[in-house]
XYZ file of C-alpha atoms in Angstrom:
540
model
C -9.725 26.645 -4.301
C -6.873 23.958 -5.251
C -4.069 25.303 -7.184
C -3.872 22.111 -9.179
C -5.196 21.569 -12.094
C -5.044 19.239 -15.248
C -2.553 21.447 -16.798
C -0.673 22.495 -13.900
C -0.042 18.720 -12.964
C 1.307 18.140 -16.713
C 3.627 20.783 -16.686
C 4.584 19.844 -12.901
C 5.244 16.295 -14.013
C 6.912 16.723 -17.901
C 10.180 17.566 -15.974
C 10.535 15.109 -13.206
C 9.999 12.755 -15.860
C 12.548 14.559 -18.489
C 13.540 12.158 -21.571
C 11.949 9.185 -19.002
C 8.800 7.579 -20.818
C 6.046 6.811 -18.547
C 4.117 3.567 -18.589
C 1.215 3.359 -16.842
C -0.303 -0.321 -16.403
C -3.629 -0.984 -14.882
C -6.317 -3.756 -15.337
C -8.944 -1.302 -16.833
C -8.148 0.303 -20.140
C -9.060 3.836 -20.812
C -10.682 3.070 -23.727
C -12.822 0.383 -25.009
C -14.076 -0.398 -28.569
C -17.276 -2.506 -28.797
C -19.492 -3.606 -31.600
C -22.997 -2.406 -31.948
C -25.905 -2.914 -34.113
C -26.449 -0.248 -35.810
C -29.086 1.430 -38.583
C -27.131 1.722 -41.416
C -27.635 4.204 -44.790
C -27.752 2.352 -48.310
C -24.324 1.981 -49.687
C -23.208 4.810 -51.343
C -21.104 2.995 -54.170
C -22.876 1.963 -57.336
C -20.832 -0.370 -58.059
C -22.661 -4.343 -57.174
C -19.125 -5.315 -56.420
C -18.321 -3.182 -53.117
C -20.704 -5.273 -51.124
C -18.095 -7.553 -50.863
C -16.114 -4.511 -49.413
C -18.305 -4.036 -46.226
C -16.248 -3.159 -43.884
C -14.595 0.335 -43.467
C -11.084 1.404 -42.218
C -10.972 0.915 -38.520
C -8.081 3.354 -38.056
C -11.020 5.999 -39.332
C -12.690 4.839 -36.072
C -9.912 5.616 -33.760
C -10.278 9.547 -35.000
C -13.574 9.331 -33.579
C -14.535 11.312 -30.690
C -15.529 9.220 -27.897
C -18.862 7.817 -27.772
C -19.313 8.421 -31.860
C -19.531 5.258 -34.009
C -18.494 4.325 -37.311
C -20.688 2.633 -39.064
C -20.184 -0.629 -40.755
C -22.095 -1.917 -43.965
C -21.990 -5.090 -41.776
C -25.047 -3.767 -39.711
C -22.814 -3.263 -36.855
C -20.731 0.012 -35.429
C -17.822 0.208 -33.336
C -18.396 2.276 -30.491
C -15.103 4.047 -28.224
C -16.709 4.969 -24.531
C -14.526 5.365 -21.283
C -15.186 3.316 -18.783
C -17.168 4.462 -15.145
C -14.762 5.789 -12.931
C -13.118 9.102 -11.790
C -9.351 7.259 -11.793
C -9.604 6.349 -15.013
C -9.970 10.109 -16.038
C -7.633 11.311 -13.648
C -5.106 9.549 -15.193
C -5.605 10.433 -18.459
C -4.372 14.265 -18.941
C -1.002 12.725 -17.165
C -0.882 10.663 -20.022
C -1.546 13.056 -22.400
C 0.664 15.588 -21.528
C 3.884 13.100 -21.474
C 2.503 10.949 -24.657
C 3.312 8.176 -22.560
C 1.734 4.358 -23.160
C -0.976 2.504 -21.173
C -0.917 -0.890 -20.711
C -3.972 -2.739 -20.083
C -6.314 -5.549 -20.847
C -8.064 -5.331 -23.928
C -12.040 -6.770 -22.387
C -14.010 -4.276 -25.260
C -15.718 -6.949 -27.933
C -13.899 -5.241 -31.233
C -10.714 -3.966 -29.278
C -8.560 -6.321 -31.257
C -10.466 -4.647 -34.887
C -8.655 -1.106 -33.539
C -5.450 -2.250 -32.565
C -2.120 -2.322 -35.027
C 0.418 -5.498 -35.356
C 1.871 -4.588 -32.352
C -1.645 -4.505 -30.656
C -1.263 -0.711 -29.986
C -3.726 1.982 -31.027
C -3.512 5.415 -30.233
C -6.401 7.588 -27.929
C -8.184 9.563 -27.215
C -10.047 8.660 -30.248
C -10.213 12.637 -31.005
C -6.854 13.466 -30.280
C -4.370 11.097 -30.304
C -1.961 11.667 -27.161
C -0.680 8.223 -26.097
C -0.429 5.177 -26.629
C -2.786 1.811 -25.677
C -1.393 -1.468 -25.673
C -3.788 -3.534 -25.192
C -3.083 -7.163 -22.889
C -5.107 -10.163 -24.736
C -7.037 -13.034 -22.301
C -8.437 -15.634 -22.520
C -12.235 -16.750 -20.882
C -10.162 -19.185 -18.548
C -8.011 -16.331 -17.376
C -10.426 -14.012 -16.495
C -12.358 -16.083 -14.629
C -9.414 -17.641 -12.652
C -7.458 -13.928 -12.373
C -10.024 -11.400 -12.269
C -13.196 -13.281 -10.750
C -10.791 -15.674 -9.167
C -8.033 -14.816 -7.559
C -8.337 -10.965 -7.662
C -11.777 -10.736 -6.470
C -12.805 -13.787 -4.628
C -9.308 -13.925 -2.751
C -7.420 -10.395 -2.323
C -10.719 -8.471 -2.571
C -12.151 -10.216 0.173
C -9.208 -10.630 2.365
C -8.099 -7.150 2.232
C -11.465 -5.723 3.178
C -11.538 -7.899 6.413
C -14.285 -10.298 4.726
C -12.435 -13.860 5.268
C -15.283 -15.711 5.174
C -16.316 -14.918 1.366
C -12.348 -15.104 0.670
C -11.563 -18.349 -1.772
C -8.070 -19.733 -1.522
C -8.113 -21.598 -4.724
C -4.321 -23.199 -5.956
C -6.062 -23.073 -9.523
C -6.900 -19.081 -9.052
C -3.491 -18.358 -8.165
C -1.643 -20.022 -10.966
C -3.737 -17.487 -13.378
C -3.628 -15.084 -11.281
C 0.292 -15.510 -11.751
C 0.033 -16.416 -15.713
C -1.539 -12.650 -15.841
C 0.946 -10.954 -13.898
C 3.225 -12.471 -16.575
C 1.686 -11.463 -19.171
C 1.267 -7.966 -18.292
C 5.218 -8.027 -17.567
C 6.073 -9.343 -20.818
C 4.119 -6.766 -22.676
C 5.575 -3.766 -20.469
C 8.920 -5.292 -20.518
C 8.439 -4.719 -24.822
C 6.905 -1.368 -23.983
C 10.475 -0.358 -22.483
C 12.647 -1.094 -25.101
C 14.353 1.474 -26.884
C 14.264 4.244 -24.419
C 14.185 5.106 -20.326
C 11.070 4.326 -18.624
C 9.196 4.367 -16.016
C 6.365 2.474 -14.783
C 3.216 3.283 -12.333
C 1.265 -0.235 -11.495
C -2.067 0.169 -10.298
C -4.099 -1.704 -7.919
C -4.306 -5.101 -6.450
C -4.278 -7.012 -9.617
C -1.150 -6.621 -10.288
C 0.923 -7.376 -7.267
C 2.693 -9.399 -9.277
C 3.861 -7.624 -11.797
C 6.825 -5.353 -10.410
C 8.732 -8.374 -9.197
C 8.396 -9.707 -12.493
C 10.239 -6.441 -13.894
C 12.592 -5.886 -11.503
C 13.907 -9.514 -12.715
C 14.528 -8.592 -16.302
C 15.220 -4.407 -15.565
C 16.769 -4.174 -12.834
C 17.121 -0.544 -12.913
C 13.709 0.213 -13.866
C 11.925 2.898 -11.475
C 8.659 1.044 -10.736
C 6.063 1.875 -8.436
C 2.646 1.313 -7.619
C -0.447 2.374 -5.791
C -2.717 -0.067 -3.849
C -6.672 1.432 -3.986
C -8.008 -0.525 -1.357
C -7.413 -1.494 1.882
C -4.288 -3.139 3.331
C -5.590 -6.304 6.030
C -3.624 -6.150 9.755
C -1.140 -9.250 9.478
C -3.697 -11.124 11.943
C -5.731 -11.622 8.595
C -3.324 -11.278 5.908
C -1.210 -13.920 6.923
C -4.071 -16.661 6.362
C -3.117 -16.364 3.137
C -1.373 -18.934 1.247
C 0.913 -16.902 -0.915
C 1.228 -14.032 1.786
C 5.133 -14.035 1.044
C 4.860 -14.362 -3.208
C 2.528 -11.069 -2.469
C 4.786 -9.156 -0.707
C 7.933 -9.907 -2.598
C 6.112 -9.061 -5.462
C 5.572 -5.383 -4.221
C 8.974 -4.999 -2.695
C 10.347 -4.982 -6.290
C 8.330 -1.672 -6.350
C 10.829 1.651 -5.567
C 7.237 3.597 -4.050
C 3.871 1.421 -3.068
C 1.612 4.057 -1.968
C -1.940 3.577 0.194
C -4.800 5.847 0.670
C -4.393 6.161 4.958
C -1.365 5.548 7.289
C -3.137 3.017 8.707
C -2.974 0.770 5.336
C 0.575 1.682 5.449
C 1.376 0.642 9.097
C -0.379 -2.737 8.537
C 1.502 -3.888 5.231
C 5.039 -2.327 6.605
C 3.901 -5.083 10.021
C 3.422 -7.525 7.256
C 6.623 -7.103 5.668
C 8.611 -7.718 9.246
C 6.592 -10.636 10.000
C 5.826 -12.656 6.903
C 9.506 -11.918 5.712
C 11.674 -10.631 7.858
C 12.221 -7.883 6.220
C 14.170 -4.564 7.486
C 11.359 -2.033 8.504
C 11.619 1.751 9.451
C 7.661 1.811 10.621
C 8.680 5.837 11.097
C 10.666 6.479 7.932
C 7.877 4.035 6.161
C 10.913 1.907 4.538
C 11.381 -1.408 3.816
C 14.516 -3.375 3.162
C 14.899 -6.859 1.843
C 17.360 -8.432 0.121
C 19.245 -5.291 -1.008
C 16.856 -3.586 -1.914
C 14.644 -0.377 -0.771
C 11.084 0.470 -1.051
C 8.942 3.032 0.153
C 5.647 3.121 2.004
C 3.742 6.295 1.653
C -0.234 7.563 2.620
C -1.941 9.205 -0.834
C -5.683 9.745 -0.034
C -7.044 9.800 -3.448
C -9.371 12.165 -4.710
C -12.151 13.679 -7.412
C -11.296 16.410 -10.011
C -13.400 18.718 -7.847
C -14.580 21.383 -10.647
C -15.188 18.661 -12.844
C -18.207 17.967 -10.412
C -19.248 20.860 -9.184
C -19.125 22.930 -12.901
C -22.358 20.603 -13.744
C -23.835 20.970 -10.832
C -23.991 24.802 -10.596
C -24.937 24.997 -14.545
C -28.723 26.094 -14.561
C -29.783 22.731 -16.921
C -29.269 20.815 -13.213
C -31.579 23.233 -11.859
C -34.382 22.315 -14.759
C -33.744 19.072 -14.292
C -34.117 18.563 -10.593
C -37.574 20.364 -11.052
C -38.806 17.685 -13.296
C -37.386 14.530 -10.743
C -39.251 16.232 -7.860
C -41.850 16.522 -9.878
C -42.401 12.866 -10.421
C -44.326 10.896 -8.019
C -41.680 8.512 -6.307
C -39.407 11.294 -5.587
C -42.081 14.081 -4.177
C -40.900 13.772 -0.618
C -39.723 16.539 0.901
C -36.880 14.703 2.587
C -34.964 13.052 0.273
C -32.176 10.445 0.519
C -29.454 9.204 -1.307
C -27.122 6.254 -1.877
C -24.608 5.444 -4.435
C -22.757 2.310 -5.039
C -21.045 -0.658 -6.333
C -23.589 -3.445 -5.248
C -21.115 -5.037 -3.212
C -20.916 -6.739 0.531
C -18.515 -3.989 1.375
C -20.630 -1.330 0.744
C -22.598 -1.940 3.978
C -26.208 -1.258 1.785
C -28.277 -4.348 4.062
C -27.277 -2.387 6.764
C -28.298 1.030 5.311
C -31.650 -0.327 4.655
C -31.867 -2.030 7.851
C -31.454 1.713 10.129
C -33.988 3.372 7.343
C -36.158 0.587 8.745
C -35.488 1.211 12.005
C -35.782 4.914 11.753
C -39.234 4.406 10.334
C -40.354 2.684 13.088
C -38.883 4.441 15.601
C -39.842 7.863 14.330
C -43.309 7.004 12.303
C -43.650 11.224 12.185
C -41.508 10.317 9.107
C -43.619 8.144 7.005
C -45.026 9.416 3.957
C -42.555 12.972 4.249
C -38.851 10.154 3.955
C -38.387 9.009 0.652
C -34.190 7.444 -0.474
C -33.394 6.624 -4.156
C -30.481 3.934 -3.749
C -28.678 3.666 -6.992
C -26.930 0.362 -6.960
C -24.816 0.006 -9.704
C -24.267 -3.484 -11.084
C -20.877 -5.105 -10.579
C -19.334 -8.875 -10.577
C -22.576 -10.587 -11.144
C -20.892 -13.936 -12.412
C -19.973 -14.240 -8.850
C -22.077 -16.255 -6.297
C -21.818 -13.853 -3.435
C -22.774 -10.808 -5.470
C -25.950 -12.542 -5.989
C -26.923 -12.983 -3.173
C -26.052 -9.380 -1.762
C -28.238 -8.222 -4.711
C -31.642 -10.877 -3.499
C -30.967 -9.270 -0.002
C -31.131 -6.099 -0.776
C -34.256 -6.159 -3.287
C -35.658 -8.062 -0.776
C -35.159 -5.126 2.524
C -36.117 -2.896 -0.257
C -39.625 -5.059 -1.106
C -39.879 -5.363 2.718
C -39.692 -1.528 3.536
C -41.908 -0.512 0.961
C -44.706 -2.875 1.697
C -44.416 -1.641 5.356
C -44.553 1.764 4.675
C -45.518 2.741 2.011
C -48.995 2.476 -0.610
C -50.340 1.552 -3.214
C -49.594 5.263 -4.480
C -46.565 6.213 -3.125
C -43.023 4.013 -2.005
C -40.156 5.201 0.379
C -37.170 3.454 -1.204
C -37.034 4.402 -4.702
C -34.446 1.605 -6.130
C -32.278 1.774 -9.368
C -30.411 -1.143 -10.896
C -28.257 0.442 -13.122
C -25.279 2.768 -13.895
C -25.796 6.327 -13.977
C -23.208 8.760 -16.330
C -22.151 11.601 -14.674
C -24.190 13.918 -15.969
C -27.369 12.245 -14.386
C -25.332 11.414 -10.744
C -24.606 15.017 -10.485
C -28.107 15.780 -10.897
C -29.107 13.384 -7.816
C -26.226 14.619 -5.767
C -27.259 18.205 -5.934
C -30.978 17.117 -5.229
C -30.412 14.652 -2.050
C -31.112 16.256 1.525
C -28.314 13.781 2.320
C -26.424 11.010 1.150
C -25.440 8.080 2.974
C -22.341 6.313 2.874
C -22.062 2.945 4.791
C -19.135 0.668 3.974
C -18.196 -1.801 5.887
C -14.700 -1.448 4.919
C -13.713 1.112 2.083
C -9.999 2.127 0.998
C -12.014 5.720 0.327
C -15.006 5.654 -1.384
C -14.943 8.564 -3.712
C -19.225 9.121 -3.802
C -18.800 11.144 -0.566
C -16.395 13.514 -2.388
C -18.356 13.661 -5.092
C -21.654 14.698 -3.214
C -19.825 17.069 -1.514
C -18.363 18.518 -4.544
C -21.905 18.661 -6.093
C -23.595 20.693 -3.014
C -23.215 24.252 -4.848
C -26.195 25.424 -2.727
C -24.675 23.587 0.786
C -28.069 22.281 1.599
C -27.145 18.536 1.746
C -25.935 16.733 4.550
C -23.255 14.115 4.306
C -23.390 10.804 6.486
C -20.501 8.927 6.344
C -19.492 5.497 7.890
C -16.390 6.011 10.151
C -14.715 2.155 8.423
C -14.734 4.209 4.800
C -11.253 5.659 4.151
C -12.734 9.273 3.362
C -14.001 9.622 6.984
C -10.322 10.363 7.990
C -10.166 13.318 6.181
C -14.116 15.041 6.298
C -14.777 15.015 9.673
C -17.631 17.712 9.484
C -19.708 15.168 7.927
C -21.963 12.782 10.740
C -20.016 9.816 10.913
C -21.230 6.442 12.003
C -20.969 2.843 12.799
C -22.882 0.618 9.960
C -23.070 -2.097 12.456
C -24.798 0.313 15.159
C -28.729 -0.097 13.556
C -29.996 2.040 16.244
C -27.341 4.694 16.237
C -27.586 5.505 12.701
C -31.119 5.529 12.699
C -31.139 8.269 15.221
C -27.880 9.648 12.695
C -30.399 10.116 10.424
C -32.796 12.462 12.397
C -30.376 14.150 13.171
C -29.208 14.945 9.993
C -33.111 15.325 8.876
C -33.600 17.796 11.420
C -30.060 19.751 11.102
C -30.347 23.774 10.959
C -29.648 25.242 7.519
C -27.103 27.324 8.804
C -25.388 24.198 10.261
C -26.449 22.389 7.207
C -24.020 25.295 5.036
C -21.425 25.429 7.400
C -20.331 21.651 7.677
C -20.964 21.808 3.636
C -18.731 24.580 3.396
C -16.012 22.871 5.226
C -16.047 20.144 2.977
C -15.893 21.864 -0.072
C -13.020 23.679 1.064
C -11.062 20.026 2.258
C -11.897 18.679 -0.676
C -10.992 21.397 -3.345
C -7.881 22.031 -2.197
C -7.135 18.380 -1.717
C -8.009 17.145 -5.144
C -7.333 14.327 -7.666
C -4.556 16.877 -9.049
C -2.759 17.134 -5.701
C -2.880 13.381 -5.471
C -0.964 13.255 -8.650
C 1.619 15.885 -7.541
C 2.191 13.904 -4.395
C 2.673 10.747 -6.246
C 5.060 12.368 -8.168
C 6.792 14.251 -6.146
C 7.608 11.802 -3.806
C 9.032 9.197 -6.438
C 11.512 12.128 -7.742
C 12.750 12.414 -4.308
C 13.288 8.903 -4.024
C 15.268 9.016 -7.048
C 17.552 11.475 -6.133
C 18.137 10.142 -2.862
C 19.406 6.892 -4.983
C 21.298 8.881 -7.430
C 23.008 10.699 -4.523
C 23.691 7.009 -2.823
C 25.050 5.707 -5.653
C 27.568 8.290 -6.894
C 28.722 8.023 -2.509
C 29.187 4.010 -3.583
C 31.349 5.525 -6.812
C 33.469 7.593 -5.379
């Protein structure tokens, strides 16, 4: 098993950073306060007047563990939950062990009630580590940043999908209002002491030019979670040099593959000009040097697996297969985003196929596809979600009864607890993106096999295919091919079955969200002393 852990990786990173305060800025927040109506008690004052005093100390609130409300004589509670997502939690034991400060945008409905003058508030709710400052927009900006430019123009275009990609002058103005905005409220965040800043993701790309301009000594860097285009698409792009200047001003961008890496490095040489060592992954332009490096991202491994071997999983895995739509004895999994790149019309497409071509199946195959909920204000989202309800209706009228459906299909998030439950259960899970940075559910099936009976499939265009190669990887596009896939997988030994599972476990254990961190850091601390070095050569 890894080495790394959640406290190894604190104390590992508490002296690279020293006195250096670390800033961490990211579209999601790690906490969000909402209002909820609530069933309150009476009042407990006897005095008539204090129902003019119906509201109670929000700061009280902020004590709270998570997912424990306050209640408000209003009729309403604020609620503190963490939002879906394993990078989210990865981040936050860095955070706590330097007390560092989070910058992100404040979308919970009563996350201005929590925050102070400065529109900070300290979190966890529990145990207050760090700091949150919390980013204000507006309705216009979201939709013209986040659902514009963000996701209907760099989401698209750097997961090869040009023909959904919007190139919209109006998106990118907000799209560059936001980037301000973050900048001006990390630029405050820096005051007063050293810092330095990690940028995450894609809608930011902005940002680090905007601080290199006003701090120019400011160790910034950022990491990219999904895909970097080849220049052959990226350089439709309108703005294609704005981008890339923008995270040049970063000292370390980092990708999940070396593939990401070689494309973007292409796309600084050609878009700009720029000085490239493709070997040394280096790019320089104008005077300045950044660095190009592969971190494939990762799960907190134990955090999975713990649940998974606990005997309450066990119970509760008895009662799903007890229950009608899941008593198959093969049974199926998928997990995702609803989203185009997620390649789920085409998983539904090769169970169809595979239940035609091998009708010895029918009534014995059953798949529960969890399809979480994601961007609905968007047209194209939509329309991915009519297409797949409607292969889903399809399938299930074909072969199934009035008693008894194949495809057993949830709209809705699952916590944790629950997906571990499913992951543990499935004979197999398939993942078939189209185009994925990683995609993080095959980790975290593999992670939640304790018994090694489970067989991943895995689409070879998904960023985690690079690194578990004992899972049966595929071509989404290739109907007939991962129909047979699937028999194969069906009709796998158990000793095979354990070995490939065992294989995995071991990748992925050792190479978890900890080591990711390490890396990360690691690598920037080199790349600051290699400056430090340089610049005391210029000196002397």
């Amino acid at each position: 098993m890894s080495t790394w852990t959640a406290t190894r990786i604190a104390e590992h990173i508490a002296p690279l950073l020293c006195d250096t305060r670390l800033i961490l800025v990211s579209n999601r927040e790690p906490c969000i306060h909402r209002w909820h109506r609530a069933t309150l008690p009476e009042p407990a004052a006897a005095d008539p007047s204090s129902a003019s005093k119906t509201r109670w100390d929000l700061g009280w609130v902020r004590r709270l563990p998570s997912q424990v409300s306050r209640l408000l004589q209003s009729g309403e509670a604020i609620r503190c939950s963490r939002p879906a997502g394993g990078v989210t939690s990865a981040l936050d034991p860095v955070m706590q062990a330097c007390h560092g400060i989070w910058v992100a945008w404040g979308s919970g409905t009563a996350d201005r009630e929590t925050v102070n003058a400065r529109d900070r508030v300290q979190v966890p709710p529990n145990n207050p580590q760090y700091t949150l400052r919390r980013v204000w927009l507006s309705d216009a900006q979201v939709r013209g940043f986040y659902y514009g430019f963000a996701n209907s123009t760099l989401w698209p275009l750097c997961h090869l999908h040009l023909e959904r990609a919007a190139f919209k002058p109006a998106h990118w103005r907000r799209y560059q209002d936001v980037n301000a905005r973050f900048g001006e409220a990390v630029t405050e965040e820096c005051e007063g002491a050293p810092a330095a800043v990690w940028i995450q993701d894609y809608h930011l790309a902005l940002c680090p030019a905007y601080l290199r301009q006003r701090l120019p000594h400011l160790p910034i860097m950022q990491f990219w979670h999904i895909p970097w285009p080849p220049w052959e698409l990226y350089r439709v792009c309108p703005w294609r040099r704005e981008l890339l200047e923008g995270l040049l001003a970063n000292d370390l961008i980092g990708f999940h593959l070396e593939q990401y890496c070689k494309n973007f490095l292409e796309c600084a040489e050609r878009v700009l000009g720029a000085s490239v060592d493709h070997k040394g992954g280096l790019v320089e332009y104008i005077g300045r040097e950044t660095w190009v490096r592969p971190f494939p991202i990762s799960i907190d491994y134990d955090w999975w697996a713990g649940p998974a071997s606990h005997r309450r999983a066990g119970r509760r895995i008895t009662r799903l297969r007890a229950q009608p739509e899941l008593a198959f004895p093969i049974l199926g999994l998928g997990v995702d985003r609803l989203d185009y790149t997620k390649g789920i019309v085409s998983r539904f497409e090769a169970i169809e196929r595979f239940l035609e071509k091998y009708p010895e199946f029918r009534g014995c195959f059953g798949f529960v596809q969890i399809a979480v909920p994601s961007r609905t204000q968007l047209e194209d989202y939509r329309r991915v979600k009519e297409h797949v309800e409607s292969l889903v209706e399809r399938i299930n009228k074909r072969f199934g009864s009035e008693a008894v459906t194949p495809i057993h299909y949830r709209y809705e998030h699952l916590e944790p607890a629950e997906l571990v439950v499913y992951y543990r259960m499935a004979d197999f899970v398939m993942v078939t993106s189209l185009h994925d940075g990683m995609n993080l559910v095959a980790k975290e099936f593999v992670a939640s096999q304790v018994e090694r009976k489970g067989v991943l499939i895995c689409s070879e265009f998904a960023g985690a295919a690079e690194e578990l190669d004992n899972a049966l990887l595929i071509n989404p596009y290739d109907i007939e091919s991962v129909a047979d896939t699937l028999k194969q997988a069906i009709e796998m030994p158990p000793e095979e079955r354990s070995q490939r599972m065992a294989r995995l476990q071991t990748h992925v254990a050792e190479h978890n969200i900890y080591k990711w961190l390490a890396d990360i850091f690691t690598t920037l601390d080199h790349i600051r002393r290699r400056s430090d070095v340089t610049a005391n050569a210029l000196v002397e």
